[in-house]
Each structure stands twice: as C-alpha cells, then as structure tokens.
Coordinates of C-alpha atoms and ligand atoms in Angstrom, one line a residue:
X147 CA 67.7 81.5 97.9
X148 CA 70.6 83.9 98.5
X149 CA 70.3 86.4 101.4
X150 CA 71.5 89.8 100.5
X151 CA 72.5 92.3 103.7
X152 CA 72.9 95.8 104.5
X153 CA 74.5 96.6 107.4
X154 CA 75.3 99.8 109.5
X155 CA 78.1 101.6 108.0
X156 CA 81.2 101.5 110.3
X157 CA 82.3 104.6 109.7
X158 CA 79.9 106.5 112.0
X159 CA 80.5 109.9 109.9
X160 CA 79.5 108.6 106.5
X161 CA 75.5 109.3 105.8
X162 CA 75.0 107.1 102.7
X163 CA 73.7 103.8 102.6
X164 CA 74.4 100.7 100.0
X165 CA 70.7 100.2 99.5
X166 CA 67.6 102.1 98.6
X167 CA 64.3 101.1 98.6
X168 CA 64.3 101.1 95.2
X169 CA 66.7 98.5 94.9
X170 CA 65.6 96.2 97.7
X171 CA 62.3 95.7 96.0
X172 CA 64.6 95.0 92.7
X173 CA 66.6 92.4 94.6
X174 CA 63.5 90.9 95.7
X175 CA 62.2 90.6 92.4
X176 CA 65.0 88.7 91.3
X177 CA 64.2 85.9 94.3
X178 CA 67.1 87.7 96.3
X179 CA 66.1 87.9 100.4
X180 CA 67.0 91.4 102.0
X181 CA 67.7 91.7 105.6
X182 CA 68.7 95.7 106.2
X183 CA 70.2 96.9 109.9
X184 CA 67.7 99.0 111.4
X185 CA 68.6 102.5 111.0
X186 CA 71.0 102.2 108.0
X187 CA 68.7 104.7 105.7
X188 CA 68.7 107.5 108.4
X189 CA 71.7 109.8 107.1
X190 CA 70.1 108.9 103.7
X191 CA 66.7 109.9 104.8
X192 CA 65.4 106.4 104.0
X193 CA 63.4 104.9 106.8
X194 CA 63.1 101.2 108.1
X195 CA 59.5 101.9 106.7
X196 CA 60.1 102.5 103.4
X197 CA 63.0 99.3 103.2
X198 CA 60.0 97.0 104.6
X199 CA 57.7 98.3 102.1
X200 CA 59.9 97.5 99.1
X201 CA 60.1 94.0 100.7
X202 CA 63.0 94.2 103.0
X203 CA 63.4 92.7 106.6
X204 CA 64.5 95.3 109.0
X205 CA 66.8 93.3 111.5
X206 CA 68.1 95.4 114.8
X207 CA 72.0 95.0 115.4
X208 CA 74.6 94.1 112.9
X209 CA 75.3 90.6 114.0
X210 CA 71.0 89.5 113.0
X211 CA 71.6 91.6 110.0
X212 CA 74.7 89.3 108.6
X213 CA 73.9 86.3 110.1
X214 CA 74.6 83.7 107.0
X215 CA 74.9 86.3 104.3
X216 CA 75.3 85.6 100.8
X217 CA 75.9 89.2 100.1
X218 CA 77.2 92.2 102.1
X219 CA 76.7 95.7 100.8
X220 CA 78.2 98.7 102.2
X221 CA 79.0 101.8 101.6
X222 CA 82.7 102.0 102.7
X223 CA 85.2 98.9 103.7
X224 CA 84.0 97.2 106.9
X225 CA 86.7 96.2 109.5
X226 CA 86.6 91.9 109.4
X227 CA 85.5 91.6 113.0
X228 CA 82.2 93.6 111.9
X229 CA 81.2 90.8 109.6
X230 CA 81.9 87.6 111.3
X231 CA 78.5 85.8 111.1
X232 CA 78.3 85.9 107.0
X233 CA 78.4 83.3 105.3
X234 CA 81.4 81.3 104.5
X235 CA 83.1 82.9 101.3
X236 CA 80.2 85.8 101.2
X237 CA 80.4 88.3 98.7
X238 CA 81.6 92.1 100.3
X239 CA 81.3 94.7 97.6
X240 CA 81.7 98.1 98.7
X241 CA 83.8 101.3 97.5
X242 CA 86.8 98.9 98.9
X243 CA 90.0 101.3 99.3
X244 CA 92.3 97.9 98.5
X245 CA 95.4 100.6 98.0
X246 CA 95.2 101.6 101.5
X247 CA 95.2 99.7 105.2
X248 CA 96.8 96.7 104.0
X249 CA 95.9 95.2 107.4
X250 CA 92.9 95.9 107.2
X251 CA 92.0 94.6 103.8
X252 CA 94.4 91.1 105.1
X253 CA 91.7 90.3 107.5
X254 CA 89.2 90.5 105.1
X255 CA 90.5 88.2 102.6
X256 CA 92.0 86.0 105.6
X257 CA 88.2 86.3 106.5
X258 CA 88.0 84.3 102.9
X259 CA 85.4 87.0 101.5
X260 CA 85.0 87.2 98.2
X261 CA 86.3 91.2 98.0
X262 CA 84.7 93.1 95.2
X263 CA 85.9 96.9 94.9
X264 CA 83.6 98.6 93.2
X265 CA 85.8 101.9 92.4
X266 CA 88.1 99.6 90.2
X267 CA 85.1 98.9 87.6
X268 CA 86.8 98.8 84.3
X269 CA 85.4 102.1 82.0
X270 CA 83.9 100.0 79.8
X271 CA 80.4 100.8 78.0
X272 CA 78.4 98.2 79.5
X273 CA 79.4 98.8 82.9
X274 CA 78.5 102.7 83.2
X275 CA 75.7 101.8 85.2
X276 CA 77.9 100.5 87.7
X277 CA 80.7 103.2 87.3
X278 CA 80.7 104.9 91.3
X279 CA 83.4 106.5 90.8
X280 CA 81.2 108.6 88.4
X281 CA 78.4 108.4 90.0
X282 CA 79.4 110.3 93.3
X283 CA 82.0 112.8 91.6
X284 CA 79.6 113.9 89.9
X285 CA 77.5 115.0 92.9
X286 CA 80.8 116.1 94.6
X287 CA 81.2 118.6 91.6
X288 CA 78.1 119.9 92.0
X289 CA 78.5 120.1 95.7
X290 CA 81.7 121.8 95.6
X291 CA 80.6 124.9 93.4
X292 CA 77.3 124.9 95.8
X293 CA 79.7 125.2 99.2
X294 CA 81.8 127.4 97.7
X295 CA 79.1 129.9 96.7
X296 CA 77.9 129.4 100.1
X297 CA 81.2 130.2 101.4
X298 CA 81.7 133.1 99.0
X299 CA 81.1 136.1 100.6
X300 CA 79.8 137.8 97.2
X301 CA 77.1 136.9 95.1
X302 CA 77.7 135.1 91.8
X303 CA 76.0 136.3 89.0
X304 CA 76.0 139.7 87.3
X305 CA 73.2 141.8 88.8
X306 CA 72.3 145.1 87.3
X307 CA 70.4 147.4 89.9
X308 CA 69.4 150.9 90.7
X309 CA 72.2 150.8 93.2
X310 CA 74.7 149.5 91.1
X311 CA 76.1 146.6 89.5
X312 CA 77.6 143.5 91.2
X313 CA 80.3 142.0 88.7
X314 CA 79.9 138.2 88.2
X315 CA 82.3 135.8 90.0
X316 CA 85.4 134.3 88.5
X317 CA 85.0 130.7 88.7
X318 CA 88.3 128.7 87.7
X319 CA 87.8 124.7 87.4
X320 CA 91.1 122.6 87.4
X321 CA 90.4 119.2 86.3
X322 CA 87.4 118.9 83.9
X323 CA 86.9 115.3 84.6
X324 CA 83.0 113.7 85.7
X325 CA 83.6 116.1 89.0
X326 CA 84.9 119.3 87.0
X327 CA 82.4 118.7 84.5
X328 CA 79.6 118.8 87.0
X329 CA 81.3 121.7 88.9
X330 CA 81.7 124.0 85.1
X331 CA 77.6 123.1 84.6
X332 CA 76.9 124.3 88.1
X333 CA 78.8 127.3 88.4
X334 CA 77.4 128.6 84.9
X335 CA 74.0 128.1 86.3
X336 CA 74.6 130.4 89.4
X337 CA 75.8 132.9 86.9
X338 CA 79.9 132.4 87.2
X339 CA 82.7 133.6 84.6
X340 CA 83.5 130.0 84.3
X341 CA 87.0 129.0 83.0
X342 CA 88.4 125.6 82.8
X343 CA 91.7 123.6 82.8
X344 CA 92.9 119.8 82.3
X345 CA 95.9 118.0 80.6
X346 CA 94.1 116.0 78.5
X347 CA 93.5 117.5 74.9
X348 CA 89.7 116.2 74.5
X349 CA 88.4 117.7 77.7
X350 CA 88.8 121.5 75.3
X351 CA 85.6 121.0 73.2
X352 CA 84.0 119.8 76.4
X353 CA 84.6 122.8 78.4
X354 CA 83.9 125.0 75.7
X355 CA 80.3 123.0 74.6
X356 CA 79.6 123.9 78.2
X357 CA 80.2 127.4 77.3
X358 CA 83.6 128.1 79.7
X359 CA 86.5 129.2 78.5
X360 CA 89.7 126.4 78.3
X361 CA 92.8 127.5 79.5
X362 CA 95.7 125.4 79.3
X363 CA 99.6 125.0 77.5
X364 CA 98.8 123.0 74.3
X365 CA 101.9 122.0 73.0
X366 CA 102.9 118.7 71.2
X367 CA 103.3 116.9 74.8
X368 CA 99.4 118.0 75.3
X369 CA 98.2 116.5 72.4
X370 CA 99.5 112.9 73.8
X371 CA 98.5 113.5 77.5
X372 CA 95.8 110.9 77.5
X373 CA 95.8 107.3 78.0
X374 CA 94.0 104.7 76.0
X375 CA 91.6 104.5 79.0
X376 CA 90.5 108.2 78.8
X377 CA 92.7 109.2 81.6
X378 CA 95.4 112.2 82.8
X379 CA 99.2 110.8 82.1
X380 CA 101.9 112.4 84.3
X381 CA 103.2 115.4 82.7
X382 CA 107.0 116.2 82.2
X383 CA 108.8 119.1 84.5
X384 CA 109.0 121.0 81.3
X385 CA 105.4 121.0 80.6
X386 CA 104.6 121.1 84.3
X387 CA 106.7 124.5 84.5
X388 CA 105.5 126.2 81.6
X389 CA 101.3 125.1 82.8
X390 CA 102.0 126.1 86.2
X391 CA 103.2 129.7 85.1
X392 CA 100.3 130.2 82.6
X393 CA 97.9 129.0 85.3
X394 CA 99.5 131.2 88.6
X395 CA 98.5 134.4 86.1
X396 CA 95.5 133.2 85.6
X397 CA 94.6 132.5 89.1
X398 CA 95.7 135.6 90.6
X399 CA 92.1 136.9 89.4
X400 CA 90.1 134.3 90.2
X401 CA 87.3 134.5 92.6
X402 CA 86.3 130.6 93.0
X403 CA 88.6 127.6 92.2
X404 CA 87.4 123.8 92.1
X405 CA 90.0 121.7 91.9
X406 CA 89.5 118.2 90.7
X407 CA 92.8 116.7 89.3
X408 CA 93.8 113.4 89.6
X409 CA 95.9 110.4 88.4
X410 CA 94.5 107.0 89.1
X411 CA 97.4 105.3 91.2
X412 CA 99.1 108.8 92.1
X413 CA 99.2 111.3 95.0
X414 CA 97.4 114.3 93.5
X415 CA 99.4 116.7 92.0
X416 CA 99.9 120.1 93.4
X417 CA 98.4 123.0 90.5
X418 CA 98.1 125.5 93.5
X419 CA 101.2 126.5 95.1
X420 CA 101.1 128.2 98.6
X421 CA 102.2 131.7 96.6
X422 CA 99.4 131.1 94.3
X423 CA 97.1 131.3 96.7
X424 CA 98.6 134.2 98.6
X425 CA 98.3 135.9 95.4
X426 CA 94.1 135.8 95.0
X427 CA 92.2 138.2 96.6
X428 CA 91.0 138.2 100.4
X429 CA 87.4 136.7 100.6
X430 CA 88.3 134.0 97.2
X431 CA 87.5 130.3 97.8
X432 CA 88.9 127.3 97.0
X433 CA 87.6 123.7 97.1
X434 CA 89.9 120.8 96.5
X435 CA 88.4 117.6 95.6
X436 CA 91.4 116.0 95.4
X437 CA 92.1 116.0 99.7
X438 CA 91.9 112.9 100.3
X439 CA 95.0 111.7 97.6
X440 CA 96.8 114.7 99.0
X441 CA 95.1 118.1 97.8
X442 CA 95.8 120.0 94.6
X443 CA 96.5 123.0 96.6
X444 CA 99.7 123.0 99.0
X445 CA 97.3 124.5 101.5
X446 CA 94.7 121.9 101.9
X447 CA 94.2 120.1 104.8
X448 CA 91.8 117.0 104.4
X449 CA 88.0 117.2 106.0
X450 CA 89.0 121.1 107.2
X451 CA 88.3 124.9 106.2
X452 CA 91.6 126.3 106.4
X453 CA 91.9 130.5 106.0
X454 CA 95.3 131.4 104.4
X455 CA 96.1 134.8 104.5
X456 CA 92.0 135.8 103.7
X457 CA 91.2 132.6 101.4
X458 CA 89.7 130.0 102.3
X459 CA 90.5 126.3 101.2
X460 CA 87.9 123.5 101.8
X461 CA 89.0 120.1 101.9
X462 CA 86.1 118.0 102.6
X463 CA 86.6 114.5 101.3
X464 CA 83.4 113.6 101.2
X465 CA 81.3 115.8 99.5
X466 CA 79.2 113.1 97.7
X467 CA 78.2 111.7 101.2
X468 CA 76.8 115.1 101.6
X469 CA 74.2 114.5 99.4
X470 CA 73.5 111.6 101.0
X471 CA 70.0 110.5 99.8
X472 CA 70.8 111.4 95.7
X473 CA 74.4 109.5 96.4
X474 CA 73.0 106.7 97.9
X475 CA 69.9 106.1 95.6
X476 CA 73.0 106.3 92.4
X477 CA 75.4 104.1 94.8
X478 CA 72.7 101.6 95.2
X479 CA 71.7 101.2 91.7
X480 CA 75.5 101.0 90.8
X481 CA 75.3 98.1 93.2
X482 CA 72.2 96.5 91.9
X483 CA 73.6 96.8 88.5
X484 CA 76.9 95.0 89.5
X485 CA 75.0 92.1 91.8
X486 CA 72.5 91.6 89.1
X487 CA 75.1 90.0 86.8
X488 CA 75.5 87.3 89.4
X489 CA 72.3 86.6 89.6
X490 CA 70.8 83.2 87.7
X491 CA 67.8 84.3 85.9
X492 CA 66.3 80.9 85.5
X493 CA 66.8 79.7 89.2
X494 CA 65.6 82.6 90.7
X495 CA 67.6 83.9 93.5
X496 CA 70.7 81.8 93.4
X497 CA 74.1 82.9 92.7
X498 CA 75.3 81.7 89.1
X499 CA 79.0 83.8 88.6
X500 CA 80.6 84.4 85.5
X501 CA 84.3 84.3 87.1
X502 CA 85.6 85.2 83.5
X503 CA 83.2 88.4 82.9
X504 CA 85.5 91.4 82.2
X505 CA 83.1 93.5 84.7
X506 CA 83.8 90.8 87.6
X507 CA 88.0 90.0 87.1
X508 CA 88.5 94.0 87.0
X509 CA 86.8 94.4 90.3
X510 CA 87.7 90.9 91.8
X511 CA 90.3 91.7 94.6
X512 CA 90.0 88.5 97.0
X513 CA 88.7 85.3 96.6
X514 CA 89.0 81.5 98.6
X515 CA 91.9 83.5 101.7
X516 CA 94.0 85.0 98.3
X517 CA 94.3 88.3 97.1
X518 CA 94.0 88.0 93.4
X519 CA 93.4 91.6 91.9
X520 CA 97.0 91.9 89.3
X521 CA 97.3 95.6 90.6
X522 CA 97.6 94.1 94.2
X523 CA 99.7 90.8 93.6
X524 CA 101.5 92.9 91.6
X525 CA 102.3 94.8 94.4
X526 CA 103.2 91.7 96.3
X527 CA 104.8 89.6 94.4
X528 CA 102.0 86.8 94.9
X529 CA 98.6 86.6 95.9
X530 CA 98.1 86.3 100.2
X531 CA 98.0 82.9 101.5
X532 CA 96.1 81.8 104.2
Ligands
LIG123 P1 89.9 111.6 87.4 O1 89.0 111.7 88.6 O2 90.9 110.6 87.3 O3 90.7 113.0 87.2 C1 90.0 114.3 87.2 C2 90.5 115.1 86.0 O4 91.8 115.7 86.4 C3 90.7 114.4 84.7 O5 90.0 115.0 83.7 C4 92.3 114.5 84.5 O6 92.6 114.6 83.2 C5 92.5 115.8 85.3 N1 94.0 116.0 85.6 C6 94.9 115.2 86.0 N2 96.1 115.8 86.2 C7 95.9 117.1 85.9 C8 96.7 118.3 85.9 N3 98.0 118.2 86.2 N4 96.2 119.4 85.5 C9 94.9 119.5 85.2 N5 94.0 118.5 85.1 C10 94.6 117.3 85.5 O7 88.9 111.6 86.1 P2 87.5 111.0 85.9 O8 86.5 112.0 86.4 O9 87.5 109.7 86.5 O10 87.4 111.0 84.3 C11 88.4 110.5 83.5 C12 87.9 110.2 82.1 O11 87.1 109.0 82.1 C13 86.9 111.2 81.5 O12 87.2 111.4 80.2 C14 85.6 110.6 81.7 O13 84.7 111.2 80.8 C15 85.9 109.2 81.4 N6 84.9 108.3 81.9 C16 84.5 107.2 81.1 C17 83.6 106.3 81.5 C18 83.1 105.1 80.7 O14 83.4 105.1 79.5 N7 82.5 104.1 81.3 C19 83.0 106.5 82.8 C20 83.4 107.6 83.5 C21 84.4 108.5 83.1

C-alpha cells in the first residue's frame, strides 16, 4: 500500500496546500495511505480536522510526515535536505521550477527522486484536469482586476446619480491568455470599459465574445503569431514597433491595465515602457502578472507596489496563493488527477506507472540520480549522473 505525504510548505510565505480534504478521502479510496503535516491546511483554511475526517493521518513535524513516502506533494519545490526520510526513489510532484536554482533541483535528483513538474503538463485534452498552470492563472486574473479595483481610487462602473455621474473605468488587458481571460470577465462584471490585447490572431473573437473591445496591429505577421501548441511566438522589431506605438496611444487613457503576457521559455516582454506609464493619469493602476519572468512594465518590481510619478504598479507574484483555499482545492485536484494515473486499479493502492504515457514523459524531469526531461538535457548536453 503506497503512502502518500503532505508536508509543510518550505516556503513559509506561500498559503496553499497540495491537498484538500477532498482529495485525501479520494486517495484513500483508491487504497492510497495519507499522512498530512499538522498545520499544512492553515493558510488554506483547511484544518487537521477536516484532513482526519476525509481519512487522513495528521502527523506533527515534517520528518513523521515523510518518513518512507511513496509520494510527496507540495505546493512549491522543496530544498533536498527537507525530504530526507522518503522513500528511496519517492515520487516529488510539485509546481517544480526545473528552469531555475539548478543547485537546488541537482540535489533533488542526486536525492534519486523521481521529479515530476507539474507546470510542464503537455496541453493536451485529456490532461486539462491536471493543467495548473491554468488552474491558478485563472484565479490570479481574477485576483488582479479585484486588487486593482481595490487599489483604484475611483469606482468602476458607470453610476448615474442626483449628484452626478461617475464615468466608468478604462480597463486595458494585455495578454488575453487563461489569466487575461479571467481578468476581461472580471473587470466587465465590476462595470469596466474593458479593452483587450494579444499577438495571437485567435484570442480576437475571444475578447470580443466576452464583450471587450480587441486592440492590436493585425498584419500578415499577426495572422502567423501562434504556435501549433496555442501559444505567443516572439514577434519581429518591425511588428514590435508598430504594436508598441498603437498600444502607448491607447494607454495614455487607460485607467486600469492587467498585464498578462508571456512566452513559455522567455523573460517577459516589456509592452509598458517607463514613458508609457508616465503618460496615464495620476491615481491609474497597473498590475503585472508577468513579475516574476521579469514584468511587462519596465517599472515593476516583483512582490512590491511601486508609485511612479502617481501610478501605481503591483507586482505580486503570487496572486493565486492569495486565494489560497479556491487555489489549493484546483491545485489538489490537478494533483489527484495526475497521481491517479499511477495508480493500479486492480491492486488497490500500489503504484503501476505507465513510463511511456504522454502525460508522465512531458512532466518527467528526474528519475533513478538523472535528469531526463529533453528541455533540461538539452540544456546540458546529457542527463546528470550521480
Ligand atoms: P501564457 O501564460 O503563456 O501567456 C499569456 C498570454 O500572453 C498569451 O495569450 C500570449 O499570447 C500573450 N502574449 C505573449 N506575448 C505577447 C505580447 N507581446 N503582446 C501581447 N500578448 C502577448 O498563456 P496561457 O494562459 O498559458 O494560454 C496559452 C494558450 O493555451 C491559450 O490559447 C489557452 O487557451 C491555451 N490552453 C490550452 C489548454 C489545453 O488545451 N489543455 C489548457 C490551457 C490553456
């Protein structure tokens, strides 16, 4: 019978968990054994009352927690010396970072975990369920256009009143991916002017079935600007130029940007210069989604609120973990999803991999000392040796 664990999260500032109770009782349907640190549901608002319910054992310190694990779930990527006590070759899957740390990520596989990362899930139908990088930029979309109206020192919608009427706020969303998508839906329900941008030519009819207005260069070079896997493809200077100008006129009256854009692989690119933002009016907001690859706006600073000449740019890179309890509940059922493919169904409980499975080589980064993900021996030259 494998043992499935949930530790603490290392990372003292991050509020969501890998497991809800919703999913522990699932794992223990399936014959699985949970063992969950106490206190890992608090920033979720899960309590070691509800995991012991669903079926869960609620072990105090990390160490009990792991000890002989089959199966470590967390939230973000654990340092190696945090889960010494697992079993030998235990499966870590987590939201993995393998691009970053390299040191980090060598102890790990040195560790000889089996390393699954669950942001590189391939974007294939059957494994939406276990997409997280949907999941949670979804919430963070949402999130954003909430803590910017918060921040907003106007009110959103039209109001019509015997004193007067209060104009509606500009909202501009660059990047209509899962997050911008979220972040156009939310910002029509408080009542915004919502407009919308992205370089890829299928994202138009999306904004606009929302209701927002697109706004974008669509040229030849636009109608291309989408790979076979549904996402952005670096744009050339030309088009870059003549975007950037359309875009720094449309700005200028713009009450409320969300900025979203990304390239998988890339720093983010920059769609907000400094002048740009000197050019919106005193009291406008902006919230970049896109701090922690680097910011879309040149005046982002990662996890701060920085006030640039009377706007203000947000640049908290967590804004999923924010919502701690609905991210966690989505994270764990991502997880379930993923660990349930592992699972034999006619020995109940025991591990039965399908090492082939498109869903498990796309997320595969370490196994037996060696990294073995292509976009990391790629990187390398050859998989790590113990
Ligand atoms: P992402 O987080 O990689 O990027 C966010 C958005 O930024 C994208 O829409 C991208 O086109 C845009 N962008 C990049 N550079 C830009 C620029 N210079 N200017 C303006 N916008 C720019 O994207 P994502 O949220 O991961 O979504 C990518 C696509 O994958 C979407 O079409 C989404 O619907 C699709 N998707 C498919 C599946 C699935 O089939 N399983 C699951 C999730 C998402």
């Amino acid at each position: 019978m494998i043992t499935i664990a949930v530790p603490v999260e290392g990372d003292r500032g991050e509020k969501r968990v890998a497991l809800s109770p919703e999913t522990a009782k699932k794992f223990t349907a399936l014959g699985a054994k949970v063992r969950v640190q106490a206190g890992a549901g608090a920033g979720a608002n899960f309590s070691d009352a509800d995991f012991k319910q669903a079926g869960a054992k609620v072990e105090k310190g990390t160490a009990v927690t792991l000890k002989g694990a089959d199966i470590v779930l967390t939230v973000r990527r654990p340092a190696a010396s945090a889960l010494k006590g697992a079993a030998k070759g235990a499966i870590l899957a987590c939201i993995l970072d393998p691009f970053s740390d390299t040191g980090g990520l060598s102890a790990l596989t040195k560790a000889g975990l089996t390393l699954f990362s669950m942001e590189l899930m391939p974007r294939i139908t059957r494994a939406q369920s276990m997409d997280v990088l949907s999941s949670q930029a979804n919430l963070a979309g949402y999130k954003a256009v909430i803590d910017a109206a918060a921040h907003f020192g106007r009110a959103l919608p039209m109001m019509m009143t015997a004193a007067g009427t209060i104009p509606a706020a500009r909202v501009f969303i660059m990047g209509v991916g899962v997050a911008g998508l979220q972040a156009i839906a939310t910002a029509k329900r408080l009542g915004g002017v919502v407009t919308a941008t992205d370089v890829r030519p299928s994202t138009k009819e999306q904004v606009e079935s929302l209701a927002a207005k697109f706004v974008a260069v669509e040229d030849e070079e636009f109608k291309e600007a989408e790979t076979s896997a549904g996402y952005a493809k670096e744009m050339s200077a030309a088009y870059k130029k003549k975007q950037a100008k359309l875009i720094a006129e449309h700005v200028q009256s713009q009450d409320i940007i969300i900025t979203t854009a990304l390239i998988p692989g890339r720093p983010a690119p920059e769609l907000i210069s400094k002048a740009m933002v000197e050019s919106m009016k005193p009291g406008s907001v902006i919230v970049d989604l896109a701090a922690e690859r680097g910011g879309n706006c040149a005046v982002t600073k990662a996890d701060e609120i920085v006030l640039h000449k009377g706007v203000s740019v947000m640049g908290n890179t967590n804004l999923a973990g924010e919502l701690a309890n609905n991210s966690s509940s989505l994270y764990a059922r991502n997880l379930f999803a993923f660990i349930d493919l592992m699972i034999d169904k006619e020995k109940k409980g025991e591990l039965a991999i399908d090492w082939e499975d498109d869903v498990i080589k796309g997320t595969l980064v370490a196994r037996g000392g060696k990294l073995v993900h292509p976009m990391l021996t790629a990187k390398t030259g050859k998989g790590e040796k113990k």
